[in-house]
Amino acid sequence: MAQVSEEREDRVDATGEQPAAAPGTPEPGDAGTPAAAGTPGTGGPAATPAAPETAGGPEVKKASKAGRNLPAAIGVALLLGAAIIVSLLTVRFLFIGIIAIAIAVGTFEFAGVLRRVADIRVAMIPVLVGGQAMIWLAWPFGREGALTAFVLTVLACLLWRLPGGAKGYLRDIGASVFAAAYLPLFGAFAAMLVPPSDGVGRVLAFLIGVVASDTGGYIAGVLGGKHPMAPTISPKKTWEGFAGSVIGGVVAGALTLSLLLDGQVWQGVLFGVAIVLTATLGDLVESLIKRDLGVKDMGTLLPGHGGIMDRLDSLLPSAVVSWLLLSAFVPV
C-alpha cells in the first residue's frame, strides 16, 4: 500500500538516551527539524575515518531536512502504488491478495519485534491462518465472515498457548488477540471495499484519502511545523502538519466521492475529515507501540519506509472507517 509520507521520528529508549542513529523519515506533521548526524560504528576509533578539515573546522555533512532517504522512499512508494493500480484496473480482486500478503508480512514483523524485545510470544500459527481466513472470508461473506474467523482465531490462540503453562499466559494471549484484531481484522474491512461493482472507486477513495492526509501533513510540517501536537508521544508531529493533513484529506475526499462514487461533495468532506482523524490516530498508536518496545521501526523491508507495519499504521484504522462511511454514503 503506497503512501508518500510516513512517521520516522527518533525513538528514545528506556534510559532516556537517543538510540543509535539510523535512516529515518519524519511523520506526517513533522516540524522539519534536520536529523542528527549518525554516530560512528562499533569498530573503534581506528575504523572511523577522520572528517575532512575546512578553514572553519571539521566539515559537517548536513542531514536532509526530510530526515530520510527520500529517493528510496519515493521509489518504493511508486512501485507499491503501481502494483495496486495494476491490480485494481485489471482484476480488482487481486487487491485482496495484496492485502493478504501485506497483513501476513506485518504479522511476522509485529510478532518478531514482540518476541525479540519483550519476550512476548504471539500464537503465530493461529494468528496467521486465522488472519488469512478473516481477509478471504470477507470477500464472499462480508463482515459476518470476518468476525466469525476472528472469534475462531481467538479460541485457537487460547488453545495453542495452553501447553506453555501459566507463566506469561495472559501476556501472550493478550498480544495474540491484539495482533489478530489490529492487523487482519482491520485489514478485512479494506478487502470488503472490493466486491461491489464500484469497488475500484471505493478502494481508490480510501487509499487516496490516506495518501493525501499523510502527504499534506508531511509537506505542511516540514515547511512550517512549529507547535508540537503530541510531544510525549510523537515529538515531531505538529499542529501545522495536522492542518495540512486536513486540507489534503478534505480535498481528496470531496473529489473522490463526487467523481468516482457519485457521492455528494459534503459527504466527501466528512469522509476526508474522518480519514485524517483515523490516519493520525493510527500514526500515534504505532508511535506509542514502538516507544513502549523501544524500537525505531517495525522492520527494514522497505527502504526509506521501514517495515510493512510502518506503512500500515494509518491505513488499518482508516480501512474500518472508510467501509463504514462509504456503506452509509454510497450504499451498494
Tab-separated table of C-alpha atoms in Angstrom:
chain	number	residue	atom	x	y	z
A	1	MET	CA	0.000	0.000	0.000
A	2	ALA	CA	1.644	3.124	-1.190
A	3	GLN	CA	1.929	6.378	0.593
A	4	VAL	CA	4.392	9.204	0.036
A	5	SER	CA	4.986	10.032	3.664
A	6	GLU	CA	5.296	8.196	6.959
A	7	GLU	CA	6.371	8.687	10.519
A	8	ARG	CA	10.048	8.080	11.194
A	9	GLU	CA	10.738	10.002	14.403
A	10	ASP	CA	13.780	9.455	16.584
A	11	ARG	CA	12.940	6.998	19.337
A	12	VAL	CA	14.040	7.395	22.953
A	13	ASP	CA	14.953	4.239	24.808
A	14	ALA	CA	14.089	3.362	28.396
A	15	THR	CA	17.150	5.174	29.724
A	16	GLY	CA	16.111	8.427	28.100
A	17	GLU	CA	19.052	8.391	25.648
A	18	GLN	CA	18.706	8.588	21.919
A	19	PRO	CA	19.080	5.210	20.170
A	20	ALA	CA	21.760	4.585	17.590
A	21	ALA	CA	21.312	6.686	14.508
A	22	ALA	CA	19.523	5.033	11.632
A	23	PRO	CA	17.992	6.260	8.410
A	24	GLY	CA	14.542	7.614	9.111
A	25	THR	CA	11.740	9.777	7.834
A	26	PRO	CA	9.581	12.298	9.643
A	27	GLU	CA	5.980	11.536	10.329
A	28	PRO	CA	3.107	13.480	8.805
A	29	GLY	CA	3.191	16.796	10.568
A	30	ASP	CA	6.959	16.708	11.089
A	31	ALA	CA	8.330	20.021	12.251
A	32	GLY	CA	11.080	19.641	9.702
A	33	THR	CA	13.996	19.609	12.161
A	34	PRO	CA	17.088	18.193	10.454
A	35	ALA	CA	18.013	14.737	11.678
A	36	ALA	CA	21.089	14.373	13.855
A	37	ALA	CA	24.223	13.077	12.249
A	38	GLY	CA	24.785	9.346	12.613
A	39	THR	CA	27.125	8.047	15.297
A	40	PRO	CA	30.244	6.051	14.440
A	41	GLY	CA	30.029	2.284	14.298
A	42	THR	CA	31.368	-0.129	16.858
A	43	GLY	CA	34.644	-0.720	15.043
A	44	GLY	CA	36.520	1.691	17.311
A	45	PRO	CA	38.291	4.968	16.542
A	46	ALA	CA	40.581	3.358	14.003
A	47	ALA	CA	37.572	2.189	11.991
A	48	THR	CA	36.112	5.689	11.727
A	49	PRO	CA	37.683	7.925	9.054
A	50	ALA	CA	38.544	11.445	10.147
A	51	ALA	CA	36.286	14.231	8.967
A	52	PRO	CA	37.898	16.437	6.324
A	53	GLU	CA	39.146	19.757	7.676
A	54	THR	CA	37.992	23.057	6.283
A	55	ALA	CA	39.026	26.592	7.005
A	56	GLY	CA	36.272	26.851	9.572
A	57	GLY	CA	36.980	23.490	11.228
A	58	PRO	CA	35.835	19.920	10.504
A	59	GLU	CA	33.338	19.663	7.692
A	60	VAL	CA	29.952	18.532	8.943
A	61	LYS	CA	27.601	16.921	6.480
A	62	LYS	CA	24.129	18.300	6.966
A	63	ALA	CA	21.303	15.847	7.181
A	64	SER	CA	18.449	16.131	4.771
A	65	LYS	CA	15.560	18.174	6.057
A	66	ALA	CA	13.336	15.277	5.064
A	67	GLY	CA	15.211	13.167	7.615
A	68	ARG	CA	15.269	10.083	5.423
A	69	ASN	CA	16.442	8.546	2.169
A	70	LEU	CA	13.842	10.430	0.170
A	71	PRO	CA	14.656	8.989	-3.294
A	72	ALA	CA	14.413	5.428	-1.944
A	73	ALA	CA	11.178	6.224	-0.124
A	74	ILE	CA	9.604	7.744	-3.236
A	75	GLY	CA	10.776	4.848	-5.398
A	76	VAL	CA	9.297	2.240	-3.074
A	77	ALA	CA	6.044	4.207	-2.814
A	78	LEU	CA	5.762	4.413	-6.602
A	79	LEU	CA	6.358	0.675	-7.001
A	80	LEU	CA	3.759	-0.195	-4.383
A	81	GLY	CA	1.302	2.261	-5.888
A	82	ALA	CA	1.841	0.843	-9.360
A	83	ALA	CA	1.155	-2.702	-8.111
A	84	ILE	CA	-2.094	-1.563	-6.506
A	85	ILE	CA	-3.256	0.402	-9.560
A	86	VAL	CA	-2.484	-2.504	-11.909
A	87	SER	CA	-4.401	-4.933	-9.706
A	88	LEU	CA	-7.420	-2.626	-9.484
A	89	LEU	CA	-7.540	-1.846	-13.194
A	90	THR	CA	-7.092	-5.455	-14.356
A	91	VAL	CA	-8.638	-7.936	-11.936
A	92	ARG	CA	-9.677	-5.904	-8.919
A	93	PHE	CA	-9.899	-8.930	-6.653
A	94	LEU	CA	-6.107	-9.202	-6.904
A	95	PHE	CA	-6.091	-6.297	-4.475
A	96	ILE	CA	-7.397	-8.677	-1.803
A	97	GLY	CA	-4.302	-10.786	-2.421
A	98	ILE	CA	-2.086	-7.730	-1.907
A	99	ILE	CA	-3.875	-7.065	1.376
A	100	ALA	CA	-3.436	-10.693	2.463
A	101	ILE	CA	0.302	-10.642	1.723
A	102	ALA	CA	0.836	-7.313	3.479
A	103	ILE	CA	-1.058	-8.499	6.559
A	104	ALA	CA	0.919	-11.761	6.713
A	105	VAL	CA	4.262	-9.929	6.476
A	106	GLY	CA	3.113	-7.328	9.005
A	107	THR	CA	2.109	-10.079	11.413
A	108	PHE	CA	5.579	-11.654	11.144
A	109	GLU	CA	7.199	-8.265	11.783
A	110	PHE	CA	4.999	-7.449	14.755
A	111	ALA	CA	5.349	-10.865	16.375
A	112	GLY	CA	9.105	-10.855	15.751
A	113	VAL	CA	9.598	-7.491	17.458
A	114	LEU	CA	7.480	-8.546	20.447
A	115	ARG	CA	9.463	-11.743	20.919
A	116	ARG	CA	12.878	-10.169	20.335
A	117	VAL	CA	12.379	-7.087	22.504
A	118	ALA	CA	9.873	-8.111	25.188
A	119	ASP	CA	9.898	-11.945	25.077
A	120	ILE	CA	6.172	-11.879	24.253
A	121	ARG	CA	5.166	-14.865	22.169
A	122	VAL	CA	2.289	-14.378	19.748
A	123	ALA	CA	0.463	-17.578	18.771
A	124	MET	CA	1.812	-17.334	15.242
A	125	ILE	CA	0.067	-20.230	13.507
A	126	PRO	CA	-3.468	-19.370	14.719
A	127	VAL	CA	-2.968	-15.649	14.038
A	128	LEU	CA	-1.515	-16.204	10.562
A	129	VAL	CA	-4.058	-18.820	9.476
A	130	GLY	CA	-6.963	-17.065	11.149
A	131	GLY	CA	-5.835	-13.741	9.690
A	132	GLN	CA	-5.928	-15.095	6.165
A	133	ALA	CA	-9.360	-16.558	6.870
A	134	MET	CA	-10.638	-13.156	8.027
A	135	ILE	CA	-9.476	-11.461	4.835
A	136	TRP	CA	-10.617	-14.080	2.341
A	137	LEU	CA	-13.947	-14.809	4.048
A	138	ALA	CA	-14.686	-11.080	3.975
A	139	TRP	CA	-14.870	-11.387	0.177
A	140	PRO	CA	-17.974	-13.602	-0.142
A	141	PHE	CA	-19.453	-13.240	3.364
A	142	GLY	CA	-18.637	-9.667	4.370
A	143	ARG	CA	-18.325	-8.679	7.999
A	144	GLU	CA	-20.028	-11.872	9.205
A	145	GLY	CA	-17.285	-13.968	7.638
A	146	ALA	CA	-14.511	-11.749	9.016
A	147	LEU	CA	-15.936	-11.612	12.543
A	148	THR	CA	-16.593	-15.369	12.618
A	149	ALA	CA	-12.986	-16.045	11.590
A	150	PHE	CA	-11.768	-13.597	14.244
A	151	VAL	CA	-13.701	-15.315	17.044
A	152	LEU	CA	-12.403	-18.720	15.954
A	153	THR	CA	-8.872	-17.278	15.841
A	154	VAL	CA	-9.163	-16.083	19.443
A	155	LEU	CA	-10.337	-19.536	20.543
A	156	ALA	CA	-7.448	-21.136	18.661
A	157	CYS	CA	-4.980	-18.791	20.369
A	158	LEU	CA	-6.339	-19.740	23.803
A	159	LEU	CA	-5.864	-23.416	22.991
A	160	TRP	CA	-2.495	-23.010	21.246
A	161	ARG	CA	-0.881	-21.359	24.256
A	162	LEU	CA	-2.097	-23.922	26.836
A	163	PRO	CA	0.943	-26.240	26.641
A	164	GLY	CA	3.221	-23.302	27.543
A	165	GLY	CA	1.913	-23.183	31.099
A	166	ALA	CA	0.687	-20.349	33.286
A	167	LYS	CA	3.790	-18.150	33.201
A	168	GLY	CA	3.119	-15.301	30.777
A	169	TYR	CA	-0.128	-16.861	29.553
A	170	LEU	CA	-2.270	-13.722	29.840
A	171	ARG	CA	0.505	-11.558	28.375
A	172	ASP	CA	0.955	-13.812	25.332
A	173	ILE	CA	-2.778	-14.262	24.757
A	174	GLY	CA	-3.362	-10.520	25.046
A	175	ALA	CA	-0.684	-9.847	22.422
A	176	SER	CA	-2.075	-12.566	20.151
A	177	VAL	CA	-5.623	-11.231	20.297
A	178	PHE	CA	-4.389	-7.680	19.738
A	179	ALA	CA	-2.345	-8.784	16.716
A	180	ALA	CA	-5.360	-10.620	15.267
A	181	ALA	CA	-7.616	-7.590	15.686
A	182	TYR	CA	-5.167	-4.830	14.758
A	183	LEU	CA	-3.874	-6.446	11.572
A	184	PRO	CA	-6.131	-8.958	9.782
A	185	LEU	CA	-9.488	-7.897	11.231
A	186	PHE	CA	-8.895	-4.252	10.342
A	187	GLY	CA	-7.437	-5.352	7.007
A	188	ALA	CA	-10.600	-7.328	6.259
A	189	PHE	CA	-12.519	-4.051	6.073
A	190	ALA	CA	-10.229	-2.956	3.239
A	191	ALA	CA	-10.990	-6.246	1.497
A	192	MET	CA	-14.724	-5.585	1.883
A	193	LEU	CA	-14.357	-2.432	-0.213
A	194	VAL	CA	-13.508	-4.520	-3.292
A	195	PRO	CA	-16.543	-6.767	-4.110
A	196	PRO	CA	-19.182	-4.111	-5.007
A	197	SER	CA	-19.454	-3.161	-8.683
A	198	ASP	CA	-17.906	0.221	-7.840
A	199	GLY	CA	-15.245	-1.426	-5.691
A	200	VAL	CA	-12.363	0.185	-7.595
A	201	GLY	CA	-13.711	3.636	-6.744
A	202	ARG	CA	-14.201	2.672	-3.101
A	203	VAL	CA	-10.638	1.390	-2.762
A	204	LEU	CA	-9.225	4.447	-4.520
A	205	ALA	CA	-11.242	6.812	-2.299
A	206	PHE	CA	-9.828	5.042	0.758
A	207	LEU	CA	-6.211	4.978	-0.445
A	208	ILE	CA	-6.166	8.460	-1.956
A	209	GLY	CA	-7.657	9.862	1.237
A	210	VAL	CA	-4.922	8.346	3.403
A	211	VAL	CA	-2.135	9.299	0.998
A	212	ALA	CA	-3.436	12.877	0.723
A	213	SER	CA	-3.655	13.139	4.507
A	214	ASP	CA	-0.124	11.852	5.023
A	215	THR	CA	1.352	13.902	2.184
A	216	GLY	CA	-0.400	17.113	3.181
A	217	GLY	CA	0.742	16.663	6.769
A	218	TYR	CA	4.315	15.904	5.738
A	219	ILE	CA	4.638	18.931	3.457
A	220	ALA	CA	2.991	21.364	5.869
A	221	GLY	CA	5.003	20.023	8.795
A	222	VAL	CA	8.342	20.239	7.016
A	223	LEU	CA	7.663	23.728	5.698
A	224	GLY	CA	6.126	25.324	8.769
A	225	GLY	CA	5.718	22.896	11.650
A	226	LYS	CA	6.422	24.682	14.941
A	227	HIS	CA	3.824	23.656	17.526
A	228	PRO	CA	4.052	20.023	18.727
A	229	MET	CA	0.778	18.154	18.636
A	230	ALA	CA	1.615	15.270	20.969
A	231	PRO	CA	5.130	15.897	22.325
A	232	THR	CA	5.170	12.954	24.737
A	233	ILE	CA	4.039	10.505	22.050
A	234	SER	CA	5.341	11.834	18.769
A	235	PRO	CA	7.508	14.944	19.278
A	236	LYS	CA	7.812	15.814	15.595
A	237	LYS	CA	4.087	15.764	14.845
A	238	THR	CA	2.842	19.353	14.710
A	239	TRP	CA	-0.472	21.155	14.570
A	240	GLU	CA	0.633	22.835	11.365
A	241	GLY	CA	1.197	19.409	9.860
A	242	PHE	CA	-2.210	18.272	11.073
A	243	ALA	CA	-3.778	21.292	9.352
A	244	GLY	CA	-2.028	20.235	6.148
A	245	SER	CA	-3.445	16.731	6.601
A	246	VAL	CA	-6.962	18.124	6.979
A	247	ILE	CA	-6.636	20.198	3.807
A	248	GLY	CA	-5.263	17.270	1.819
A	249	GLY	CA	-7.806	14.796	3.170
A	250	VAL	CA	-10.806	17.059	2.636
A	251	VAL	CA	-9.840	17.915	-0.947
A	252	ALA	CA	-9.209	14.247	-1.747
A	253	GLY	CA	-12.463	13.136	-0.129
A	254	ALA	CA	-14.568	15.748	-1.923
A	255	LEU	CA	-13.058	14.854	-5.291
A	256	THR	CA	-13.093	11.064	-4.988
A	257	LEU	CA	-16.626	10.717	-3.648
A	258	SER	CA	-18.103	13.124	-6.174
A	259	LEU	CA	-16.142	11.913	-9.204
A	260	LEU	CA	-15.578	8.204	-8.532
A	261	LEU	CA	-18.615	7.176	-6.497
A	262	ASP	CA	-21.442	9.582	-7.371
A	263	GLY	CA	-21.481	10.850	-3.804
A	264	GLN	CA	-22.084	14.410	-2.653
A	265	VAL	CA	-19.316	16.920	-2.029
A	266	TRP	CA	-20.375	17.384	1.609
A	267	GLN	CA	-20.138	13.627	2.080
A	268	GLY	CA	-16.632	13.725	0.661
A	269	VAL	CA	-15.686	16.491	3.081
A	270	LEU	CA	-16.915	14.437	6.054
A	271	PHE	CA	-15.182	11.369	4.652
A	272	GLY	CA	-11.915	13.297	4.294
A	273	VAL	CA	-12.053	14.621	7.866
A	274	ALA	CA	-12.761	11.128	9.198
A	275	ILE	CA	-9.828	9.663	7.252
A	276	VAL	CA	-7.491	12.349	8.594
A	277	LEU	CA	-8.564	11.603	12.165
A	278	THR	CA	-8.162	7.838	11.830
A	279	ALA	CA	-4.880	8.102	9.920
A	280	THR	CA	-3.496	10.409	12.607
A	281	LEU	CA	-4.765	8.054	15.307
A	282	GLY	CA	-3.031	5.167	13.575
A	283	ASP	CA	0.243	7.103	13.479
A	284	LEU	CA	0.018	7.946	17.175
A	285	VAL	CA	-0.903	4.404	18.198
A	286	GLU	CA	2.037	2.980	16.258
A	287	SER	CA	4.302	5.592	17.856
A	288	LEU	CA	3.182	4.501	21.321
A	289	ILE	CA	3.723	0.850	20.481
A	290	LYS	CA	7.234	1.477	19.195
A	291	ARG	CA	8.097	3.734	22.129
A	292	ASP	CA	6.852	1.090	24.531
A	293	LEU	CA	9.032	-1.506	22.816
A	294	GLY	CA	11.979	0.875	22.408
A	295	VAL	CA	12.338	0.375	18.645
A	296	LYS	CA	12.595	2.858	15.792
A	297	ASP	CA	10.869	0.828	13.085
A	298	MET	CA	8.984	-2.453	12.990
A	299	GLY	CA	11.146	-3.750	10.161
A	300	THR	CA	13.580	-2.912	7.361
A	301	LEU	CA	11.858	-4.463	4.363
A	302	LEU	CA	11.010	-1.199	2.586
A	303	PRO	CA	13.956	1.204	2.030
A	304	GLY	CA	13.125	4.689	3.244
A	305	HIS	CA	9.961	3.488	4.962
A	306	GLY	CA	10.919	0.808	7.480
A	307	GLY	CA	8.780	-2.314	7.588
A	308	ILE	CA	5.346	-3.209	6.264
A	309	MET	CA	3.889	-2.383	9.675
A	310	ASP	CA	5.323	1.122	9.365
A	311	ARG	CA	3.258	1.561	6.188
A	312	LEU	CA	0.063	0.054	7.562
A	313	ASP	CA	-0.291	2.194	10.690
A	314	SER	CA	-2.523	4.868	9.172
A	315	LEU	CA	-4.197	2.512	6.678
A	316	LEU	CA	-5.572	-0.067	9.093
A	317	PRO	CA	-7.925	2.076	11.211
A	318	SER	CA	-8.806	4.149	8.140
A	319	ALA	CA	-9.977	0.996	6.338
A	320	VAL	CA	-12.610	0.399	9.022
A	321	VAL	CA	-13.933	3.967	8.887
A	322	SER	CA	-13.817	4.000	5.065
A	323	TRP	CA	-16.007	0.920	4.843
A	324	LEU	CA	-18.472	2.247	7.406
A	325	LEU	CA	-18.840	5.701	5.823
A	326	LEU	CA	-18.872	4.532	2.210
A	327	SER	CA	-21.511	1.929	3.074
A	328	ALA	CA	-23.640	4.744	4.526
A	329	PHE	CA	-22.959	7.441	1.922
A	330	VAL	CA	-22.929	5.263	-1.216
A	331	PRO	CA	-24.983	2.129	-0.478
A	332	VAL	CA	-24.369	-0.879	-2.691
